[in-house]
Amino acid sequence: MAQELDGKVAIVTGGAHGIGRGAVEVFAEEGARVVIADLDVEAGEALARSLGGNARFLRTDVARKDDLLALIRFAITEFGDLDVLFNNAGMPGAFHQRLLDDGFDDFDAVMNTNLASVMHATRFAGLHMRTKGRGSIINTSSIAALEPSYAIPTYRASKAGINVFTRCAAVDLGEYGIRVNAIAPGGIPTRMNSLPIPGLSDDEMKGLIAAIEPARLVTQPLKHTGDPRDIGNMAMFLASDRAAHVTGQIIAVDGGVTAGETLKQNELFGQVRDDYLRSIGKV
Ligand SMILES: NC(=O)c1ccc[n+]([C@@H]2O[C@H](COP(=O)([O-])OP(=O)(O)OC[C@H]3O[C@@H](n4cnc5c(N)ncnc54)[C@H](O)[C@@H]3O)[C@@H](O)[C@H]2O)c1
């Protein structure tokens, strides 16, 4: 089988869990040497160990500019180069159903973690990649920014910022052979996607997620539950030379959710309409 990332050195932020972990696995399978950057030392180190000599872990807080500079230097020192930067770490911030209940108290934390981190890391990596005349930078956005809706407005704004920054960076860094793209995942069952409910054990939480899944799939044309590796596979493509002519794109990997409303959704609406008409004796 082809090793699509043979010889490449990649950084994956937020690589200890969830989508980042899925990308780390796919990158390593495809022959990349990978630096896993995360706050979770135990999980990050364990993952790096499981991948053998081709992976390293560095405790990194992406909200800290100094940590990001140290991360880029670490990859270059450990593996002699940097070809791919996957800016994936992120946080949702506090969940408030209604906007007027949200005091935006975590604005700085969410923006620093989700957006400023992408901007600083892109610059630090870009300064290195410019000297080589090539590189691939991939950012994790979200369909939450492609289809704004109720709740988590700061998160949505941070991801919208990523989308614009991705295109700005692609336009400006293209002349150095640096490609910059973003992936907008749909709902992927990870720790972040499953807001912990006080009093529920891990197993009960898993049961709840499984129970909710059929309802969630109503809005998704593909009836397959997304997996971190689905995002990892797209990141791998964008990291690889197969994507040599792709830059400045925000690519949804969402089972088709943003393609449009499903028939089932429409039927649910129709059912409510018919119930009402029946209740007033019009059908
Ligand atoms: N899961 C989804 O449905 C979904 C959908 C759209 C976008 N996303 C985005 O995907 C990315 C990954 O989320 P996930 O769902 O895999 O969540 P996750 O909680 O499973 O993983 C997030 C990882 O990031 C790490 N992390 C958090 N803050 C960090 C920081 N300041 N510095 C370094 N590492 C940090 C965590 O320790 C964890 O390992 C995020 O940017 C998120 O916004 C997720």
mmCIF file of C-alpha atoms and ligand atoms in Angstrom:
data_model
loop_
_atom_site.group_PDB
_atom_site.id
_atom_site.type_symbol
_atom_site.label_atom_id
_atom_site.label_comp_id
_atom_site.label_asym_id
_atom_site.label_seq_id
_atom_site.Cartn_x
_atom_site.Cartn_y
_atom_site.Cartn_z
ATOM 1 C CA MET A 1 0.000 0.000 0.000
ATOM 2 C CA ALA A 2 1.244 3.520 -0.811
ATOM 3 C CA GLN A 3 2.648 5.492 2.072
ATOM 4 C CA GLU A 4 1.106 8.844 1.308
ATOM 5 C CA LEU A 5 3.079 10.752 3.956
ATOM 6 C CA ASP A 6 6.358 8.893 3.622
ATOM 7 C CA GLY A 7 9.234 11.073 4.846
ATOM 8 C CA LYS A 8 7.026 13.894 6.094
ATOM 9 C CA VAL A 9 7.189 15.394 9.575
ATOM 10 C CA ALA A 10 3.832 16.461 11.013
ATOM 11 C CA ILE A 11 2.572 18.199 14.139
ATOM 12 C CA VAL A 12 -0.947 17.464 15.386
ATOM 13 C CA THR A 13 -2.245 19.726 18.160
ATOM 14 C CA GLY A 14 -4.900 18.261 20.410
ATOM 15 C CA GLY A 15 -3.485 14.934 19.273
ATOM 16 C CA ALA A 16 -4.037 12.955 22.462
ATOM 17 C CA HIS A 17 -7.784 12.442 22.041
ATOM 18 C CA GLY A 18 -10.646 12.543 19.590
ATOM 19 C CA ILE A 19 -10.143 13.938 16.109
ATOM 20 C CA GLY A 20 -6.478 14.752 16.709
ATOM 21 C CA ARG A 21 -5.800 11.225 17.844
ATOM 22 C CA GLY A 22 -7.545 9.867 14.748
ATOM 23 C CA ALA A 23 -5.297 12.058 12.595
ATOM 24 C CA VAL A 24 -2.160 10.983 14.472
ATOM 25 C CA GLU A 25 -3.035 7.331 13.801
ATOM 26 C CA VAL A 26 -3.712 7.879 10.093
ATOM 27 C CA PHE A 27 -0.612 10.061 9.626
ATOM 28 C CA ALA A 28 1.595 7.442 11.316
ATOM 29 C CA GLU A 29 0.067 4.604 9.253
ATOM 30 C CA GLU A 30 0.880 6.596 6.123
ATOM 31 C CA GLY A 31 4.546 6.896 7.043
ATOM 32 C CA ALA A 32 4.749 10.322 8.712
ATOM 33 C CA ARG A 33 6.808 11.081 11.770
ATOM 34 C CA VAL A 34 4.412 12.807 14.137
ATOM 35 C CA VAL A 35 4.693 15.214 17.057
ATOM 36 C CA ILE A 36 1.634 14.989 19.304
ATOM 37 C CA ALA A 37 0.979 18.280 21.103
ATOM 38 C CA ASP A 38 -1.563 18.303 23.909
ATOM 39 C CA LEU A 39 -2.312 19.334 27.479
ATOM 40 C CA ASP A 40 -2.971 15.722 28.491
ATOM 41 C CA VAL A 41 0.507 14.374 29.222
ATOM 42 C CA GLU A 42 -0.535 10.867 30.224
ATOM 43 C CA ALA A 43 -2.661 10.168 27.141
ATOM 44 C CA GLY A 44 -0.245 11.950 24.788
ATOM 45 C CA GLU A 45 2.801 10.078 26.017
ATOM 46 C CA ALA A 46 0.974 6.753 25.909
ATOM 47 C CA LEU A 47 -0.096 7.367 22.318
ATOM 48 C CA ALA A 48 3.443 8.373 21.295
ATOM 49 C CA ARG A 49 4.857 5.230 22.945
ATOM 50 C CA SER A 50 2.335 3.028 21.149
ATOM 51 C CA LEU A 51 3.568 4.388 17.805
ATOM 52 C CA GLY A 52 7.239 3.656 18.486
ATOM 53 C CA GLY A 53 10.159 5.754 17.276
ATOM 54 C CA ASN A 54 8.140 7.719 14.729
ATOM 55 C CA ALA A 55 6.167 9.704 17.280
ATOM 56 C CA ARG A 56 6.994 12.187 20.020
ATOM 57 C CA PHE A 57 4.849 13.983 22.574
ATOM 58 C CA LEU A 58 5.298 17.543 23.775
ATOM 59 C CA ARG A 59 3.074 19.008 26.478
ATOM 60 C CA THR A 60 1.730 22.106 24.803
ATOM 61 C CA ASP A 61 -0.890 24.667 25.704
ATOM 62 C CA VAL A 62 -1.864 26.084 22.317
ATOM 63 C CA ALA A 63 -3.319 29.143 24.036
ATOM 64 C CA ARG A 64 0.265 30.129 24.905
ATOM 65 C CA LYS A 65 2.306 31.692 22.122
ATOM 66 C CA ASP A 66 5.610 30.595 23.721
ATOM 67 C CA ASP A 67 4.449 26.977 23.799
ATOM 68 C CA LEU A 68 3.667 27.126 20.083
ATOM 69 C CA LEU A 69 7.116 28.445 19.189
ATOM 70 C CA ALA A 70 8.673 25.740 21.373
ATOM 71 C CA LEU A 71 6.505 23.133 19.617
ATOM 72 C CA ILE A 72 7.658 24.098 16.125
ATOM 73 C CA ARG A 73 11.298 24.097 17.291
ATOM 74 C CA PHE A 74 10.800 20.722 19.009
ATOM 75 C CA ALA A 75 9.570 19.063 15.792
ATOM 76 C CA ILE A 76 12.492 20.458 13.816
ATOM 77 C CA THR A 77 15.009 19.406 16.488
ATOM 78 C CA GLU A 78 13.561 15.913 16.967
ATOM 79 C CA PHE A 79 12.862 15.037 13.331
ATOM 80 C CA GLY A 80 14.986 17.576 11.422
ATOM 81 C CA ASP A 81 12.092 19.228 9.550
ATOM 82 C CA LEU A 82 8.440 20.262 9.509
ATOM 83 C CA ASP A 83 6.188 19.558 6.520
ATOM 84 C CA VAL A 84 2.692 19.463 7.997
ATOM 85 C CA LEU A 85 1.005 21.418 10.774
ATOM 86 C CA PHE A 86 -2.469 20.269 11.821
ATOM 87 C CA ASN A 87 -3.909 23.016 14.050
ATOM 88 C CA ASN A 88 -6.644 20.939 15.620
ATOM 89 C CA ALA A 89 -6.832 21.631 19.367
ATOM 90 C CA GLY A 90 -9.921 23.526 20.418
ATOM 91 C CA MET A 91 -12.438 24.104 23.186
ATOM 92 C CA PRO A 92 -16.196 24.755 23.023
ATOM 93 C CA GLY A 93 -16.503 27.152 25.977
ATOM 94 C CA ALA A 94 -19.465 27.207 28.330
ATOM 95 C CA PHE A 95 -22.770 26.059 26.871
ATOM 96 C CA HIS A 96 -25.670 28.491 27.152
ATOM 97 C CA GLN A 97 -28.837 27.663 25.293
ATOM 98 C CA ARG A 98 -29.757 31.347 24.859
ATOM 99 C CA LEU A 99 -27.420 34.153 23.801
ATOM 100 C CA LEU A 100 -28.647 36.639 26.419
ATOM 101 C CA ASP A 101 -27.697 34.167 29.173
ATOM 102 C CA ASP A 102 -24.099 34.051 27.921
ATOM 103 C CA GLY A 103 -21.903 36.667 29.599
ATOM 104 C CA PHE A 104 -19.032 35.771 27.246
ATOM 105 C CA ASP A 105 -16.847 35.240 30.326
ATOM 106 C CA ASP A 106 -14.730 32.695 28.460
ATOM 107 C CA PHE A 107 -14.275 34.845 25.353
ATOM 108 C CA ASP A 108 -10.497 35.224 25.801
ATOM 109 C CA ALA A 109 -9.970 31.532 26.591
ATOM 110 C CA VAL A 110 -11.986 30.326 23.591
ATOM 111 C CA MET A 111 -10.471 32.834 21.166
ATOM 112 C CA ASN A 112 -6.906 32.193 22.362
ATOM 113 C CA THR A 113 -7.296 28.419 22.237
ATOM 114 C CA ASN A 114 -9.219 28.174 18.982
ATOM 115 C CA LEU A 115 -8.159 31.147 16.873
ATOM 116 C CA ALA A 116 -5.039 32.959 18.132
ATOM 117 C CA SER A 117 -3.314 29.554 18.390
ATOM 118 C CA VAL A 118 -3.935 28.891 14.697
ATOM 119 C CA MET A 119 -2.616 32.308 13.719
ATOM 120 C CA HIS A 120 0.583 32.130 15.797
ATOM 121 C CA ALA A 121 1.346 28.509 14.893
ATOM 122 C CA THR A 122 0.781 29.223 11.207
ATOM 123 C CA ARG A 123 3.276 32.074 11.351
ATOM 124 C CA PHE A 124 5.910 30.086 13.281
ATOM 125 C CA ALA A 125 5.558 27.078 10.960
ATOM 126 C CA GLY A 126 5.362 29.322 7.889
ATOM 127 C CA LEU A 127 8.695 30.951 8.702
ATOM 128 C CA HIS A 128 10.285 27.491 8.550
ATOM 129 C CA MET A 129 8.288 26.222 5.569
ATOM 130 C CA ARG A 130 9.140 29.337 3.530
ATOM 131 C CA THR A 131 12.820 28.379 3.608
ATOM 132 C CA LYS A 132 11.938 24.990 2.060
ATOM 133 C CA GLY A 133 9.424 26.340 -0.457
ATOM 134 C CA ARG A 134 6.666 23.921 0.589
ATOM 135 C CA GLY A 135 4.410 22.878 3.426
ATOM 136 C CA SER A 136 0.828 22.076 4.334
ATOM 137 C CA ILE A 137 -1.106 23.727 7.142
ATOM 138 C CA ILE A 138 -4.517 22.323 8.064
ATOM 139 C CA ASN A 139 -6.902 23.924 10.541
ATOM 140 C CA THR A 140 -9.877 22.358 12.279
ATOM 141 C CA SER A 141 -12.907 24.558 11.796
ATOM 142 C CA SER A 142 -16.488 23.332 12.312
ATOM 143 C CA ILE A 143 -19.830 23.216 10.546
ATOM 144 C CA ALA A 144 -20.903 25.294 13.577
ATOM 145 C CA ALA A 145 -19.412 28.250 11.687
ATOM 146 C CA LEU A 146 -20.762 27.251 8.254
ATOM 147 C CA GLU A 147 -24.302 27.020 9.607
ATOM 148 C CA PRO A 148 -24.565 29.416 12.564
ATOM 149 C CA SER A 149 -27.389 28.584 14.921
ATOM 150 C CA TYR A 150 -28.365 28.912 18.597
ATOM 151 C CA ALA A 151 -25.853 28.502 21.467
ATOM 152 C CA ILE A 152 -22.025 28.675 21.677
ATOM 153 C CA PRO A 153 -21.695 31.958 19.726
ATOM 154 C CA THR A 154 -18.092 32.530 20.842
ATOM 155 C CA TYR A 155 -17.112 29.082 19.585
ATOM 156 C CA ARG A 156 -18.874 29.720 16.286
ATOM 157 C CA ALA A 157 -17.161 33.104 15.927
ATOM 158 C CA SER A 158 -13.752 31.556 16.655
ATOM 159 C CA LYS A 159 -14.269 28.948 13.942
ATOM 160 C CA ALA A 160 -15.547 31.586 11.503
ATOM 161 C CA GLY A 161 -12.307 33.438 12.236
ATOM 162 C CA ILE A 162 -10.376 30.295 11.360
ATOM 163 C CA ASN A 163 -12.182 30.106 8.019
ATOM 164 C CA VAL A 164 -11.236 33.668 7.058
ATOM 165 C CA PHE A 165 -7.692 33.331 8.381
ATOM 166 C CA THR A 166 -7.243 30.083 6.436
ATOM 167 C CA ARG A 167 -8.049 31.889 3.196
ATOM 168 C CA CYS A 168 -5.905 34.929 4.074
ATOM 169 C CA ALA A 169 -2.950 32.670 4.828
ATOM 170 C CA ALA A 170 -3.491 30.596 1.680
ATOM 171 C CA VAL A 171 -3.472 33.714 -0.478
ATOM 172 C CA ASP A 172 -0.338 35.143 1.084
ATOM 173 C CA LEU A 173 1.717 31.986 1.633
ATOM 174 C CA GLY A 174 0.979 30.420 -1.737
ATOM 175 C CA GLU A 175 4.018 31.995 -3.341
ATOM 176 C CA TYR A 176 6.199 30.051 -0.865
ATOM 177 C CA GLY A 177 4.551 26.775 -1.838
ATOM 178 C CA ILE A 178 2.697 26.635 1.480
ATOM 179 C CA ARG A 179 -0.877 25.345 1.235
ATOM 180 C CA VAL A 180 -3.421 26.267 3.922
ATOM 181 C CA ASN A 181 -6.807 24.572 4.215
ATOM 182 C CA ALA A 182 -9.424 23.947 6.878
ATOM 183 C CA ILE A 183 -11.646 20.986 7.645
ATOM 184 C CA ALA A 184 -15.124 21.645 9.032
ATOM 185 C CA PRO A 185 -16.195 18.461 10.827
ATOM 186 C CA GLY A 186 -19.815 17.646 11.495
ATOM 187 C CA GLY A 187 -20.758 15.915 14.741
ATOM 188 C CA ILE A 188 -18.097 13.375 15.701
ATOM 189 C CA PRO A 189 -18.632 11.533 18.997
ATOM 190 C CA THR A 190 -15.626 12.676 21.044
ATOM 191 C CA ARG A 191 -15.230 13.975 24.583
ATOM 192 C CA MET A 192 -15.892 17.526 23.378
ATOM 193 C CA ASN A 193 -19.002 16.572 21.443
ATOM 194 C CA SER A 194 -20.486 14.819 24.478
ATOM 195 C CA LEU A 195 -21.067 17.508 27.067
ATOM 196 C CA PRO A 196 -20.592 15.713 30.384
ATOM 197 C CA ILE A 197 -23.775 15.424 32.394
ATOM 198 C CA PRO A 198 -23.211 15.555 36.167
ATOM 199 C CA GLY A 199 -24.005 12.254 37.856
ATOM 200 C CA LEU A 200 -23.583 10.076 34.735
ATOM 201 C CA SER A 201 -20.825 7.470 34.669
ATOM 202 C CA ASP A 202 -18.722 7.012 31.513
ATOM 203 C CA ASP A 203 -20.782 3.956 30.558
ATOM 204 C CA GLU A 204 -24.061 5.807 31.132
ATOM 205 C CA MET A 205 -22.718 8.696 29.041
ATOM 206 C CA LYS A 206 -21.865 6.252 26.227
ATOM 207 C CA GLY A 207 -25.389 4.802 26.494
ATOM 208 C CA LEU A 208 -26.881 8.271 26.237
ATOM 209 C CA ILE A 209 -24.776 9.108 23.164
ATOM 210 C CA ALA A 210 -25.875 5.853 21.501
ATOM 211 C CA ALA A 211 -29.529 6.586 22.348
ATOM 212 C CA ILE A 212 -29.341 10.083 20.845
ATOM 213 C CA GLU A 213 -27.548 8.972 17.674
ATOM 214 C CA PRO A 214 -30.647 7.954 15.609
ATOM 215 C CA ALA A 215 -32.188 11.402 16.210
ATOM 216 C CA ARG A 216 -28.940 13.115 15.170
ATOM 217 C CA LEU A 217 -28.730 11.033 12.002
ATOM 218 C CA VAL A 218 -32.113 12.408 10.884
ATOM 219 C CA THR A 219 -30.308 15.564 9.748
ATOM 220 C CA GLN A 220 -27.431 13.669 8.118
ATOM 221 C CA PRO A 221 -27.830 12.227 4.604
ATOM 222 C CA LEU A 222 -25.195 9.529 5.186
ATOM 223 C CA LYS A 223 -26.438 7.198 7.916
ATOM 224 C CA HIS A 224 -22.951 6.475 9.195
ATOM 225 C CA THR A 225 -21.757 7.888 12.499
ATOM 226 C CA GLY A 226 -18.689 10.032 11.906
ATOM 227 C CA ASP A 227 -15.418 8.830 13.351
ATOM 228 C CA PRO A 228 -12.265 10.801 14.244
ATOM 229 C CA ARG A 229 -10.481 8.887 11.485
ATOM 230 C CA ASP A 230 -12.917 10.285 8.900
ATOM 231 C CA ILE A 231 -11.457 13.697 9.714
ATOM 232 C CA GLY A 232 -7.972 12.189 9.935
ATOM 233 C CA ASN A 233 -8.331 10.815 6.416
ATOM 234 C CA MET A 234 -9.195 14.254 5.003
ATOM 235 C CA ALA A 235 -6.310 15.806 6.947
ATOM 236 C CA MET A 236 -4.035 13.117 5.529
ATOM 237 C CA PHE A 237 -5.149 13.943 1.979
ATOM 238 C CA LEU A 238 -4.577 17.675 2.532
ATOM 239 C CA ALA A 239 -1.184 16.939 4.089
ATOM 240 C CA SER A 240 -0.128 14.750 1.179
ATOM 241 C CA ASP A 241 1.258 15.694 -2.216
ATOM 242 C CA ARG A 242 -2.030 14.428 -3.725
ATOM 243 C CA ALA A 243 -3.482 17.789 -2.639
ATOM 244 C CA ALA A 244 -0.699 19.739 -4.371
ATOM 245 C CA HIS A 245 -3.226 22.022 -6.140
ATOM 246 C CA VAL A 246 -5.595 22.542 -3.194
ATOM 247 C CA THR A 247 -5.354 25.619 -0.993
ATOM 248 C CA GLY A 248 -7.625 28.149 0.698
ATOM 249 C CA GLN A 249 -10.499 25.668 1.035
ATOM 250 C CA ILE A 250 -12.868 25.019 3.930
ATOM 251 C CA ILE A 251 -13.889 21.411 3.424
ATOM 252 C CA ALA A 252 -16.874 20.030 5.332
ATOM 253 C CA VAL A 253 -16.536 16.407 6.430
ATOM 254 C CA ASP A 254 -19.993 15.993 7.870
ATOM 255 C CA GLY A 255 -21.842 13.089 6.270
ATOM 256 C CA GLY A 256 -23.618 15.638 4.079
ATOM 257 C CA VAL A 257 -25.271 17.675 6.857
ATOM 258 C CA THR A 258 -24.455 21.020 5.230
ATOM 259 C CA ALA A 259 -25.610 19.787 1.803
ATOM 260 C CA GLY A 260 -29.236 20.466 2.726
ATOM 261 C CA GLU A 261 -32.330 19.341 4.583
ATOM 262 C CA THR A 262 -33.131 15.635 4.480
ATOM 263 C CA LEU A 263 -36.535 14.210 3.517
ATOM 264 C CA LYS A 264 -36.880 12.866 7.054
ATOM 265 C CA GLN A 265 -36.440 16.371 8.498
ATOM 266 C CA ASN A 266 -39.032 17.635 6.077
ATOM 267 C CA GLU A 267 -41.405 14.813 7.018
ATOM 268 C CA LEU A 268 -41.085 15.709 10.705
ATOM 269 C CA PHE A 269 -42.060 19.270 9.816
ATOM 270 C CA GLY A 270 -44.950 17.944 7.714
ATOM 271 C CA GLN A 271 -46.107 15.768 10.592
ATOM 272 C CA VAL A 272 -46.276 18.757 12.959
ATOM 273 C CA ARG A 273 -48.158 20.731 10.295
ATOM 274 C CA ASP A 274 -50.656 17.877 9.718
ATOM 275 C CA ASP A 275 -51.152 17.364 13.475
ATOM 276 C CA TYR A 276 -52.035 21.032 13.821
ATOM 277 C CA LEU A 277 -54.391 21.061 10.826
ATOM 278 C CA ARG A 278 -56.071 17.935 12.188
ATOM 279 C CA SER A 279 -56.448 19.572 15.622
ATOM 280 C CA ILE A 280 -58.409 22.443 14.064
ATOM 281 C CA GLY A 281 -60.460 20.142 11.874
ATOM 282 C CA LYS A 282 -58.964 21.232 8.544
ATOM 283 C CA VAL A 283 -57.992 17.712 7.333
HETATM 284 N N1 LIG B 1 -16.246 16.454 17.816
HETATM 285 C C1 LIG B 1 -16.965 17.221 16.999
HETATM 286 O O1 LIG B 1 -18.153 16.953 16.739
HETATM 287 C C2 LIG B 1 -16.336 18.440 16.366
HETATM 288 C C3 LIG B 1 -17.058 19.087 15.348
HETATM 289 C C4 LIG B 1 -16.499 20.196 14.744
HETATM 290 C C5 LIG B 1 -15.247 20.645 15.137
HETATM 291 N N2 LIG B 1 -14.568 20.009 16.122
HETATM 292 C C6 LIG B 1 -13.243 20.512 16.472
HETATM 293 O O2 LIG B 1 -12.331 19.443 16.432
HETATM 294 C C7 LIG B 1 -11.221 19.737 17.263
HETATM 295 C C8 LIG B 1 -10.921 18.548 18.149
HETATM 296 O O3 LIG B 1 -12.041 18.324 18.998
HETATM 297 P P1 LIG B 1 -12.470 16.861 19.466
HETATM 298 O O4 LIG B 1 -13.904 16.719 19.185
HETATM 299 O O5 LIG B 1 -11.521 15.840 18.975
HETATM 300 O O6 LIG B 1 -12.343 17.031 21.052
HETATM 301 P P2 LIG B 1 -11.584 16.163 22.163
HETATM 302 O O7 LIG B 1 -11.988 16.782 23.462
HETATM 303 O O8 LIG B 1 -11.807 14.717 21.959
HETATM 304 O O9 LIG B 1 -10.043 16.464 21.875
HETATM 305 C C9 LIG B 1 -9.518 17.740 22.031
HETATM 306 C C10 LIG B 1 -8.048 17.601 22.367
HETATM 307 O O10 LIG B 1 -7.479 18.907 22.438
HETATM 308 C C11 LIG B 1 -6.726 19.013 23.624
HETATM 309 N N3 LIG B 1 -6.682 20.410 24.028
HETATM 310 C C12 LIG B 1 -7.707 21.184 24.477
HETATM 311 N N4 LIG B 1 -7.258 22.414 24.765
HETATM 312 C C13 LIG B 1 -5.931 22.427 24.480
HETATM 313 C C14 LIG B 1 -4.917 23.391 24.595
HETATM 314 N N5 LIG B 1 -5.168 24.624 25.069
HETATM 315 N N6 LIG B 1 -3.657 23.064 24.214
HETATM 316 C C15 LIG B 1 -3.383 21.816 23.746
HETATM 317 N N7 LIG B 1 -4.295 20.849 23.638
HETATM 318 C C16 LIG B 1 -5.557 21.150 24.012
HETATM 319 C C17 LIG B 1 -7.446 18.113 24.629
HETATM 320 O O11 LIG B 1 -6.601 17.747 25.706
HETATM 321 C C18 LIG B 1 -7.835 16.940 23.741
HETATM 322 O O12 LIG B 1 -6.813 15.988 23.648
HETATM 323 C C19 LIG B 1 -11.585 21.020 18.014
HETATM 324 O O13 LIG B 1 -10.975 22.125 17.395
HETATM 325 C C20 LIG B 1 -13.087 21.098 17.852
HETATM 326 O O14 LIG B 1 -13.563 22.415 17.930
HETATM 327 C C21 LIG B 1 -15.087 18.920 16.759
#
